[in-house]
XYZ file of C-alpha atoms in Angstrom:
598
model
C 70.182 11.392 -83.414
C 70.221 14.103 -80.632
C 66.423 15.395 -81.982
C 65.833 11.291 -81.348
C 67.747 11.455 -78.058
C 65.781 14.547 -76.801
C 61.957 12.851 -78.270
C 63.064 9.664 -76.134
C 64.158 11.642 -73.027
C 61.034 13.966 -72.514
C 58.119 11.479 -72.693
C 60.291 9.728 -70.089
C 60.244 12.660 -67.961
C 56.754 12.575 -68.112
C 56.119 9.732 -67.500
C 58.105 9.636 -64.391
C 56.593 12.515 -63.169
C 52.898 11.398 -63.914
C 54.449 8.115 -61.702
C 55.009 10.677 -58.942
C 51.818 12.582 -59.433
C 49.821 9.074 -58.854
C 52.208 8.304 -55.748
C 51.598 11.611 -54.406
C 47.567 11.045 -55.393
C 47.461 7.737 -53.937
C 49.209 9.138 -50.783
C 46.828 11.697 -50.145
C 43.770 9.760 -51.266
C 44.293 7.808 -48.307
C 43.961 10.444 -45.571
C 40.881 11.728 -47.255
C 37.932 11.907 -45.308
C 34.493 10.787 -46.202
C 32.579 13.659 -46.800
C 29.682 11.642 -45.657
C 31.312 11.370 -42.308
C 30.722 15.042 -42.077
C 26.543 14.572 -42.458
C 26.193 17.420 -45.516
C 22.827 16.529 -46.396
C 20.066 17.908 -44.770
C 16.494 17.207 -44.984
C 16.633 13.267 -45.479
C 18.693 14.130 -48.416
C 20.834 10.723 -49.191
C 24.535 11.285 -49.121
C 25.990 9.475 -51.909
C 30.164 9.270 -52.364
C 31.664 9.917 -55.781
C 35.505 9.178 -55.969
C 37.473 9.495 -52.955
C 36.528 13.315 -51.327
C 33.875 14.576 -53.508
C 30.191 13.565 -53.103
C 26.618 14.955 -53.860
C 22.748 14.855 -51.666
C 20.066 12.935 -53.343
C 17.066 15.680 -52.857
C 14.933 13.615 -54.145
C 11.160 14.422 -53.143
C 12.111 15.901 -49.938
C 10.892 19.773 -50.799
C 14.521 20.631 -50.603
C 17.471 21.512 -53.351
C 20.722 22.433 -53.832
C 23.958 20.979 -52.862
C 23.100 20.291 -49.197
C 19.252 19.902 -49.519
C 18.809 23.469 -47.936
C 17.139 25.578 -50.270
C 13.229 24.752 -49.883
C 11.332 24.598 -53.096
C 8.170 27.133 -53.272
C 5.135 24.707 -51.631
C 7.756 24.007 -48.757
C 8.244 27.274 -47.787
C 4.797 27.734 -47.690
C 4.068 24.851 -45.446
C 7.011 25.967 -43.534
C 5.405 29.144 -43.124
C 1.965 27.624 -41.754
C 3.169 24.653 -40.328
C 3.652 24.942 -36.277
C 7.061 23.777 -35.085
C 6.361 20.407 -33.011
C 6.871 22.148 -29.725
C 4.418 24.910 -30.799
C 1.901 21.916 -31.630
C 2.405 19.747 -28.539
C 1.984 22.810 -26.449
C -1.442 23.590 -28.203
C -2.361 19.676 -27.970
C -1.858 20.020 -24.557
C -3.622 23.269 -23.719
C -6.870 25.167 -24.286
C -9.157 22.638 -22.554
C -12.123 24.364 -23.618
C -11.528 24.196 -27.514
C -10.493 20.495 -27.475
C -13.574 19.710 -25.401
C -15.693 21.418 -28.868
C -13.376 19.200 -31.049
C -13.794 15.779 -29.286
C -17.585 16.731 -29.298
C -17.948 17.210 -32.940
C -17.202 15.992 -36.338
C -13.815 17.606 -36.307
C -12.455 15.115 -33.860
C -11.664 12.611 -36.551
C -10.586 15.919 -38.743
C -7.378 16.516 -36.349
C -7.070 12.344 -35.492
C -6.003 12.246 -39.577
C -3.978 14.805 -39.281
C -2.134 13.362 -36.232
C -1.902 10.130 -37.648
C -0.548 11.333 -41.326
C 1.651 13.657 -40.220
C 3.503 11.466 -37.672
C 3.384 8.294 -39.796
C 5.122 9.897 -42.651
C 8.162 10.321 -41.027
C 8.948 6.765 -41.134
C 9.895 5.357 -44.556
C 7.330 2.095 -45.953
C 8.498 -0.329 -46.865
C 12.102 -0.318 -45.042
C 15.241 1.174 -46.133
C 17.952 0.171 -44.355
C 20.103 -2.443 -41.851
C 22.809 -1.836 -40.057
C 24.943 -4.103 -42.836
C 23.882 -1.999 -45.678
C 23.638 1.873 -45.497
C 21.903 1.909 -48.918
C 19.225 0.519 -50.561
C 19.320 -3.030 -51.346
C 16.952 -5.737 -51.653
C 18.260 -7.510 -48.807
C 17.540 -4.764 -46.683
C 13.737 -5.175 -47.944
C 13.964 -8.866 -47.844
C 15.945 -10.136 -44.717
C 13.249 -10.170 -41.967
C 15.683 -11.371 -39.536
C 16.978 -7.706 -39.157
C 15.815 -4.823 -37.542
C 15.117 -1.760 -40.040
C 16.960 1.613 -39.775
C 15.671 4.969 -39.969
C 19.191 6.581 -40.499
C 21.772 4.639 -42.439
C 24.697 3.524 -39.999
C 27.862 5.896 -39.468
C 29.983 4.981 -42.375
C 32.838 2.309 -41.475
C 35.995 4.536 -43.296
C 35.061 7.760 -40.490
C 38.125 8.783 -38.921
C 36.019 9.323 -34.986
C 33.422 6.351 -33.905
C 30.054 9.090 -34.276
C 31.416 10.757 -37.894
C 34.019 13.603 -37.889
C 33.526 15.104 -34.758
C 33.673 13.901 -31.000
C 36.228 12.365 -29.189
C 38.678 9.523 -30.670
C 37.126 6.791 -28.306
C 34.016 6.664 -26.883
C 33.441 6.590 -23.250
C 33.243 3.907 -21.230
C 29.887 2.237 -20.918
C 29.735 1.356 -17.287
C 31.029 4.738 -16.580
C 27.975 6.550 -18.425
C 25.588 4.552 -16.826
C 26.687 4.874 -13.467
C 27.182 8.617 -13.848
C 24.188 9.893 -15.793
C 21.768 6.713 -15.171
C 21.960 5.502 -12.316
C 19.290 6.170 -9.391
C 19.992 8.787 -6.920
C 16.485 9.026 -5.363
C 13.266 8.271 -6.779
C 11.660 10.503 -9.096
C 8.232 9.602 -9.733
C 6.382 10.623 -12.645
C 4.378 13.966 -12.851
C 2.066 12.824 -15.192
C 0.839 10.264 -12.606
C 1.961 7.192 -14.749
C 1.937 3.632 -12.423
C 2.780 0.520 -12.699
C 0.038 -0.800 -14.711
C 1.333 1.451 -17.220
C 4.631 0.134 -17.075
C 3.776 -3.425 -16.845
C 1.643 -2.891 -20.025
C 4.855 -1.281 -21.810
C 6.685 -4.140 -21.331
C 4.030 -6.830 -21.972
C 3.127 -4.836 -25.352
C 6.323 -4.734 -26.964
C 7.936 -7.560 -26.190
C 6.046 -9.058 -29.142
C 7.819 -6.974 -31.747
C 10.758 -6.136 -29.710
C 12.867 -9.231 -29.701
C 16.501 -8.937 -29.999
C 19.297 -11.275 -30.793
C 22.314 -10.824 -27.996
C 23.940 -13.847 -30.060
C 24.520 -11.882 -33.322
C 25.259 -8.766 -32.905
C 24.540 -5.766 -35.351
C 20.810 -5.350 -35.546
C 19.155 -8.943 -35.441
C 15.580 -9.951 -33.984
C 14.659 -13.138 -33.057
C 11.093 -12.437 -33.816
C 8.986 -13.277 -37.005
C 7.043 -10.877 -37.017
C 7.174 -7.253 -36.798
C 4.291 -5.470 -35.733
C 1.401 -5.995 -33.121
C 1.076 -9.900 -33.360
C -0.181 -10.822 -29.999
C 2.957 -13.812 -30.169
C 3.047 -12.648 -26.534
C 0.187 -14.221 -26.146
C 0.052 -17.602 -28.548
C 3.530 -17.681 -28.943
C 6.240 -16.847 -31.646
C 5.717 -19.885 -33.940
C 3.228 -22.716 -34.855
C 4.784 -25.136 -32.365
C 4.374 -23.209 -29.150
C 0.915 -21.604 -30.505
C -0.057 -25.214 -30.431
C 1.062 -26.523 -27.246
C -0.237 -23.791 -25.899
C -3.546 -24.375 -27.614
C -6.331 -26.477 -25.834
C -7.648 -27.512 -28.949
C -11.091 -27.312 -28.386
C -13.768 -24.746 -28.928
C -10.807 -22.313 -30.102
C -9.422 -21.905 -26.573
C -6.061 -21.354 -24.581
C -4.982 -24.167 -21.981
C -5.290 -23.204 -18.444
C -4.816 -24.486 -14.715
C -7.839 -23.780 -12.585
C -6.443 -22.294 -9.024
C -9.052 -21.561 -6.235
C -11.700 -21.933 -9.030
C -9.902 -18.949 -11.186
C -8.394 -19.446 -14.788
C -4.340 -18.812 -14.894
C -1.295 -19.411 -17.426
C -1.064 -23.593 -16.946
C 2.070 -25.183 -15.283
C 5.318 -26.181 -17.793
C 5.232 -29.413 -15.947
C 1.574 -29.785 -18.076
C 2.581 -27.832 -21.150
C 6.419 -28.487 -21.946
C 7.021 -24.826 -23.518
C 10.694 -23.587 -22.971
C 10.397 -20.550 -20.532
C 13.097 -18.838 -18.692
C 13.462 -19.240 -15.137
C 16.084 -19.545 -12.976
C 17.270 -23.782 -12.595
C 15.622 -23.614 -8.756
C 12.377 -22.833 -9.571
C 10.413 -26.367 -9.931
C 8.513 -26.961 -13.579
C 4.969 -26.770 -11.193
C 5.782 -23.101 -10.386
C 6.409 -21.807 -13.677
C 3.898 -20.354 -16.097
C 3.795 -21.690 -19.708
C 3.317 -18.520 -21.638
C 3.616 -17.063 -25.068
C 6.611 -15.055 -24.518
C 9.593 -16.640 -23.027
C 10.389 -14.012 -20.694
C 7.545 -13.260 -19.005
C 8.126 -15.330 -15.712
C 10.481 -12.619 -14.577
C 8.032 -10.065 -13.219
C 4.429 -11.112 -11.817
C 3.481 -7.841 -13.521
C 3.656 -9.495 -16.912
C 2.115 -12.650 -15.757
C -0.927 -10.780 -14.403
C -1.126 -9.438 -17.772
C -0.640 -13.026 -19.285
C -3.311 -14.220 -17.505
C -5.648 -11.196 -18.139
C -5.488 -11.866 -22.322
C -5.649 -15.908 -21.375
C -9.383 -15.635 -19.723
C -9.983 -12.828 -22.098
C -9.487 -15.413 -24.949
C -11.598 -17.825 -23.680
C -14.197 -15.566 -22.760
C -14.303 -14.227 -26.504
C -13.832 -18.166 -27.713
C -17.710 -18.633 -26.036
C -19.100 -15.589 -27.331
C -17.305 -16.695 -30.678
C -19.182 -20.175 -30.466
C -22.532 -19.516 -29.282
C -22.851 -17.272 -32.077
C -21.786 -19.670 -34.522
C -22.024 -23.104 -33.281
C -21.052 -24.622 -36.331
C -17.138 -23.190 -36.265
C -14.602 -25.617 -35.683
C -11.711 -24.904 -33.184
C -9.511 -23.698 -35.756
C -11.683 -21.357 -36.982
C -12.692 -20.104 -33.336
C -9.517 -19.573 -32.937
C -8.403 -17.674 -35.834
C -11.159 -15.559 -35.354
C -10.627 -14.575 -31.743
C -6.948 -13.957 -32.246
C -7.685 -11.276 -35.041
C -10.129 -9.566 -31.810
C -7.511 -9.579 -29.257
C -5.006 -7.778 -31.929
C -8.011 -5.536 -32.577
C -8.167 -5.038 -28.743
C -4.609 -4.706 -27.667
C -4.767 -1.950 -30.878
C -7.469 -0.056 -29.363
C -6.512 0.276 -25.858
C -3.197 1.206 -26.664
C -3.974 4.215 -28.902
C -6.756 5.404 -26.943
C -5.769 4.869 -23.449
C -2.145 4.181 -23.207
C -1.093 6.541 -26.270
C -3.354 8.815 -25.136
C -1.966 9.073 -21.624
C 1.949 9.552 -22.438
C 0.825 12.080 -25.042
C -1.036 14.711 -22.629
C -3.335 15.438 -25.394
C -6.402 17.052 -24.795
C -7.643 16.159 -28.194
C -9.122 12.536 -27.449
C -7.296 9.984 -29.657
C -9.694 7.672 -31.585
C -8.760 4.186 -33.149
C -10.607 3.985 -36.521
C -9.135 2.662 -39.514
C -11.128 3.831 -41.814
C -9.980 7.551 -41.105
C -7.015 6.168 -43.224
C -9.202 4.880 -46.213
C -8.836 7.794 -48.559
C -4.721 8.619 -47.436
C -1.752 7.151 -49.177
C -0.956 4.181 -46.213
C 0.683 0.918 -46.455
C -0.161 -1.520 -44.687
C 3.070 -3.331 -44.006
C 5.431 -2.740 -40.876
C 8.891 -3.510 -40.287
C 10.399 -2.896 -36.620
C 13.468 -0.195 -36.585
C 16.201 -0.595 -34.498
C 16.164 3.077 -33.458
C 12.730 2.392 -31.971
C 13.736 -1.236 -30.233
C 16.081 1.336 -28.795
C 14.359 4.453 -27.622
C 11.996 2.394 -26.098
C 14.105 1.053 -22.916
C 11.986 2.884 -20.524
C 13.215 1.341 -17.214
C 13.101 4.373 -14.743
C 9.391 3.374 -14.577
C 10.582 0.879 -12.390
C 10.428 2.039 -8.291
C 12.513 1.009 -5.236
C 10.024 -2.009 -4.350
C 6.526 -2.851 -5.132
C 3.824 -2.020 -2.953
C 0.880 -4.712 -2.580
C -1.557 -4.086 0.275
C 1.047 -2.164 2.610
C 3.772 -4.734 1.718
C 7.059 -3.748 0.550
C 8.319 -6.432 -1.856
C 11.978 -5.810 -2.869
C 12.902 -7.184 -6.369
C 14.889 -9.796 -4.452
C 11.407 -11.329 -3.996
C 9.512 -9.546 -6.630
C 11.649 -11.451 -9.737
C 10.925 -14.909 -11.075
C 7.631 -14.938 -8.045
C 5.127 -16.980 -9.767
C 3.350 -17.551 -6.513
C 2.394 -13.527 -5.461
C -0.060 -13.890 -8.865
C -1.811 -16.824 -7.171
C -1.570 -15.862 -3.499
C -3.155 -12.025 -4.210
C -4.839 -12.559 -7.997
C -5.323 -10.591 -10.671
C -7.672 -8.154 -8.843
C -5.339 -6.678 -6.072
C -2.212 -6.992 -8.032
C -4.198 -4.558 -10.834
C -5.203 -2.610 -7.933
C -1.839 -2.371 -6.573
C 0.284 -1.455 -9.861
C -2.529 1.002 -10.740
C -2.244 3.132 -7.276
C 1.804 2.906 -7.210
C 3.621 5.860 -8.748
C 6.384 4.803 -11.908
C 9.088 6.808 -12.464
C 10.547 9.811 -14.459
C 11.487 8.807 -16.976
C 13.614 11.629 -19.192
C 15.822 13.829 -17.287
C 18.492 10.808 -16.338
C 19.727 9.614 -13.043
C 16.232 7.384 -12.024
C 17.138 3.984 -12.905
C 16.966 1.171 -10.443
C 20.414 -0.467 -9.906
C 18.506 -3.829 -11.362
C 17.769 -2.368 -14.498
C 21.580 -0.535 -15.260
C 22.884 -3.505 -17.291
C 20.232 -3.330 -19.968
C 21.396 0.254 -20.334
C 24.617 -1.082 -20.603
C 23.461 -3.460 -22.960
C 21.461 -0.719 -25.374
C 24.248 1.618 -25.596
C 26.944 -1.445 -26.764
C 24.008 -2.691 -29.476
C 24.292 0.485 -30.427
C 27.653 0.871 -30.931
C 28.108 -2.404 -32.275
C 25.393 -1.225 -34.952
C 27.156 2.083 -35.765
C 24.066 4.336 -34.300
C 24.090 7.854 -35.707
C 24.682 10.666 -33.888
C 21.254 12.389 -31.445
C 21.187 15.509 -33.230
C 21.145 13.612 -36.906
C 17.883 11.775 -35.603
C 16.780 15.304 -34.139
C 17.318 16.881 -37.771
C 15.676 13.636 -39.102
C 12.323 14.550 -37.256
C 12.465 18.175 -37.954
C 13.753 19.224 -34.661
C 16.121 21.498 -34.012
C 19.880 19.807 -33.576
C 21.004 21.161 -30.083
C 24.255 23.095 -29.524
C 25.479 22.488 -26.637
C 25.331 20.056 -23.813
C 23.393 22.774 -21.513
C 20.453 23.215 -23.978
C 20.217 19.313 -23.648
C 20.075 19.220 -20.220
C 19.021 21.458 -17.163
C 21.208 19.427 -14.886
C 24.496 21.572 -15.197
C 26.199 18.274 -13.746
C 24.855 16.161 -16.397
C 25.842 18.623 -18.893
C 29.788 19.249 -17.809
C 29.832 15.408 -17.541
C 28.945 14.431 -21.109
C 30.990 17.257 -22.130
C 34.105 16.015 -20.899
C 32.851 12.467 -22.018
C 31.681 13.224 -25.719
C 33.403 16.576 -26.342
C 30.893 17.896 -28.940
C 27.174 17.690 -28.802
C 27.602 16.579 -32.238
C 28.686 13.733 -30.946
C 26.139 12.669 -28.438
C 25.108 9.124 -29.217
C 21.521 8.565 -29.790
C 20.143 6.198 -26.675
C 21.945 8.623 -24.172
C 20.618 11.085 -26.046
C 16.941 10.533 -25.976
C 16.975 9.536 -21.683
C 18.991 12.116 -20.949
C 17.482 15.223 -22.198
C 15.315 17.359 -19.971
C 11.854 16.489 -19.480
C 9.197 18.602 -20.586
C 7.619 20.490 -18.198
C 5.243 17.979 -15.833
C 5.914 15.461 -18.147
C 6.926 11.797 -18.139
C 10.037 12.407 -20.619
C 11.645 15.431 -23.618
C 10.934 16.581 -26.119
C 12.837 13.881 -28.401
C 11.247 10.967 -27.183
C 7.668 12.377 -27.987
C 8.516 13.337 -31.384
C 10.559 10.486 -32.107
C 8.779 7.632 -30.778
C 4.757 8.489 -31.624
C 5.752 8.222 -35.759
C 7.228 4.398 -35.257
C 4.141 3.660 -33.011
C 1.405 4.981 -34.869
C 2.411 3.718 -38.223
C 3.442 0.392 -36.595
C -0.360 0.292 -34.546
C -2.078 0.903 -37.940
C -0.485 -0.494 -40.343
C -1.728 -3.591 -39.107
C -3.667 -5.867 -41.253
C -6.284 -5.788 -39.622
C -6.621 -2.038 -39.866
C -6.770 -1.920 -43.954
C -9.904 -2.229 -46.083
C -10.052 -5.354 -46.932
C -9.676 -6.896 -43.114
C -11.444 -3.704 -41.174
C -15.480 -5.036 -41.166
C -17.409 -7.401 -39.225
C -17.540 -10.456 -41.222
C -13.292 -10.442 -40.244
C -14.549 -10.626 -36.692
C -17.652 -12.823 -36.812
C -19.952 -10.135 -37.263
C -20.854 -7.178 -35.794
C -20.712 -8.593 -32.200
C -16.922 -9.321 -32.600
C -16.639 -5.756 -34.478
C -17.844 -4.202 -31.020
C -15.928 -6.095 -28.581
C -12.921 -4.200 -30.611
C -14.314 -0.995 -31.057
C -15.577 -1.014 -27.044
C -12.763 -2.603 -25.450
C -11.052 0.014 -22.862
C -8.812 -1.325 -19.986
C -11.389 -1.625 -17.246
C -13.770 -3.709 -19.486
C -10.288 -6.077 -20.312
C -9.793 -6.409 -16.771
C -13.295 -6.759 -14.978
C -14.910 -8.521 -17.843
C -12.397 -11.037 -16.384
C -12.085 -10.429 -12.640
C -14.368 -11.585 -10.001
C -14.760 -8.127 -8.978
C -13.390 -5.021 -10.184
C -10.273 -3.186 -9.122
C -8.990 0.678 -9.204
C -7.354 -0.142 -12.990
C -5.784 2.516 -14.983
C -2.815 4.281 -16.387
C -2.650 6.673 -14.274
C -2.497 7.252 -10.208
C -6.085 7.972 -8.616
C -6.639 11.647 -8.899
C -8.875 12.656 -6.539
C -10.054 10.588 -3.264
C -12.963 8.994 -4.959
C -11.245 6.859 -6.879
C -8.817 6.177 -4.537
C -11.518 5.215 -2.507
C -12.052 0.590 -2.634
C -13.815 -0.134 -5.252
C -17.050 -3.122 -4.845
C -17.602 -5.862 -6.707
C -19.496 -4.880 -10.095
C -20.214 -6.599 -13.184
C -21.569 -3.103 -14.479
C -19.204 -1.937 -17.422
């Protein structure tokens, strides 16, 4: 009985202390931090959890191994070891005048235009990862159009601090950041002689992929599509694209003003626009986009692709008088993408870059690469791309100062100076800085506001983790960031750790490059999601890239020509100053006479 007594007792003991044990487990489990939290992987290596503290990096095809992703494998080194660092090639890019003007002269122009387009669109995964819902794979995150894609998985929910494991327990306040760090103290205008017709263009070009949802918050767009679309232009579904339509010979509607083509009235074609409630119907502009009756800068550009449309509906129709409307139409909305496409990379691209290597739109460069043709919009980009220090004090028009008291919502300046002065106007006024913080108009600070709280809302990664992401170099400390010491003890005694820096702040407030229009992050960040967005277009693959797409080889060339002067004065009674950038010299400051010569 007591050897019974004794085989009872013991497995009792052990059991009771296996209880404890799993208490004391369960207890500690729960303070246990996410190792994810802490961002081990390197590389684009996947952090995956296993259990409650324990976890391991998915190397995966990223030239990397070992527990972190650190150790390259033998073909990265040696591309490591021959591969410039990204300041190194921007710095070439932007020097040696002399070599680049061999290059852009000979058959090794489209040589380095691969390798700029390759190299940059690889960085951004195809097709789409994931949302800010799910921070792994999934097939909604594939599926669900109606969300933006992520480059970066979001900060994982069960992280003891808002940006990971390091930083400060609460984040500082938004209003606070932007009126320290954002907020205009005098106007710096832009070295590289950006204007407004630059900035005018930003905003008119992405608003047709850019289109956010401020009802739902965590990551929506409104938008159906997600590349270069034109819906700024025909609007984002069927039913506007049709009222807007004049259904006949392929063309837009219009309203004939002093014997000149513009956007027509609402009161004539019921679209919904926004505008404030004392603005009558007759004053505002049915346009594609919603939201273009705020600045007469995007209606100028409005009208601009309107009587470009028509113009290429007639060239459409006397070469092939047998196309119905539809078909006209079809056919000159595929040119105007191919337009918008071309001018962008090889004017607009070309002038934020500083390159001296001249950029060159040509699909078929692609032809022979690994390239899908497929885009999805990433909220990281939506982001990045709030660029409203190009804004200035007032706008200039022929010696008038118009605040943005009168400037917003002011349908009737397009009419009452037209499309020609207005383009000469915004090209001649200096935009603004804008990297280096502190040069955004007091109009502007609440979609700052806005950014940083969609980005909190969507559980943004940290700067540096998009830095490592795009094979910069994370920086460490708030002074390496920034040359503005201010700036630097501020968001120290905001953030805490640099580690911590959220990603928007991030990319506007680091120093500029040197006579340049932002840093070093914004370059390298935002010329990948642009350049695979631009041609990964449809229209850029094999089967859509040759004249019979276009109408033939007349509709091919009105692509492959089109430049910024030719949009504008093809469609202009005479032609303006128009460019991207300031007049550099006197000559073309100088007025310019009427000239049909392009």
């Amino acid at each position: 009985m007591k050897a019974f007594s004794i085989f009872i007792r013991v497995p009792i003991t052990l059991l009771l202390l296996l209880l404890l044990l799993e208490s004391s487990s369960c207890t500690a489990d729960s303070s246990v931090v996410n190792p994810c939290c802490y961002y081990p992987c390197q590389h684009a290596g996947v952090c995956v959890r296993f259990g409650t503290a324990s976890f391991k990096c998915d190397c995966t095809r990223t030239g990397y191994y070992g527990d972190n992703c650190t150790i390259p494998e033998f073909w990265t080194r040696i591309r490591l070891m021959l591969k410039p660092s990204p300041s190194a090639a921007h710095f070439i890019l932007t020097h040696f005048q002399w070599f680049w003007s061999l290059v852009n002269n000979s058959f090794l122009r489209d040589t380095f235009m691969r390798l700029v387009l390759t190299i940059r669109s690889n960085l951004i995964p195809s097709p789409p990862t994931y949302n800010t819902k799910y921070g792994y794979l999934s097939w909604e995150s594939y599926y669900n159009l109606s969300y933006y894609t992520r480059l970066l998985p979001p900060v994982p929910e069960d992280c003891p601090l808002p940006m990971g494991a390091k930083g400060k327990p609460v984040l500082p306040d938004v209003k606070e950041l932007v009126e320290r760090f954002f907020k205009r103290q005098k106007f710096r205008p832009d070295p590289q002689g950006t204007n407004l017709m630059f900035a005018f263009m930003a905003q008119h070009f992405t608003h047709q992929f850019f289109k956010t949802n401020l009802e739902v918050q965590g990551g929506f767009t409104k938008g159906l599509g997600h590349g270069v679309d034109a819906s700024n232009i025909y609007g984002e579904d069927l039913v506007r694209q049709h009222q807007l339509r004049l259904h006949k010979d392929g063309k837009l509607k219009y309203q004939l003003v002093n014997g000149e083509m513009y956007p027509p009235a609402v009161s004539e074609v019921p679209v919904h626009m926004v505008y404030p409630e004392n603005i009558p119907a007759d004053k505002r502009l049915a346009i594609g986009q919603e939201l273009f009756g705020i600045l007469p800068g995007l209606s100028m550009y409005a009208t601009i692709w309107l009587r470009e449309h028509n113009r290429v509906c007639d060239i459409l129709k006397a070469e092939h008088p047998t196309w119905d409307d539809e078909q006209l139409f079809q056919t000159t909305r595929l040119i105007i993408i191919g337009e918008i496409i071309n001018i962008i990379i090889e004017e607009y691209v070309q002038h934020l870059s500083g390159y001296m290597l001249d950029l060159k739109f040509d699909p078929s460069l692609l032809f022979g690469e690994r390239f899908q043709y497929s885009n999805r919009i990433a909220l990281e980009f939506c982001q990045l791309y709030h660029w409203h220090p190009l804004m200035p004090d007032s706008i200039l028009i022929e010696g008038e100062e118009i605040p943005y008291s009168q400037f917003l919502y002011n349908t009737s300046l397009l009419m009452h100076y037209g499309v020609e002065r207005l383009v000469d106007a915004f090209s001649r006024q200096p935009a603004g800085q804008i990297g280096g913080g502190r040069n955004s108009h007091q109009v502007v600070l609440k979609v700052a506001e806005m950014v940083i709280t969609e980005s909190r809302a969507a559980r943004v990664q940290p700067f540096n983790e998009y830095r490592k992401r795009f094979n910069l170099k994370p920086y460490t400390s708030f002074d390496e960031l920034t040359d503005d010491s201010e700036i630097a003890r501020g968001l120290e005694e905001l953030y805490g750790d640099i580690d911590a820096l959220e990603f928007y702040p991030g990319t506007m407030l680091e120093k500029a490059r040197a006579d340049a229009i932002f840093g070093e992050s914004m370059v390298e960040m935002g010329a990948p999601f642009s350049l695979k967005g631009l041609l990964g277009n449809p229209i850029c693959s094999p089967e859509y890239w040759k004249p019979s797409t276009f109408g033939g080889e007349t509709g091919f060339n009105i692509i492959k020509k089109s430049t910024l002067k030719k949009l504008v004065c093809l469609n202009t009674k005479w032609c303006p100053y128009v460019d991207f950038h300031v007049p550099r010299n006197e000559e073309e400051a100088k007025p310019r006479k009427p000239s049909t010569e392009l």
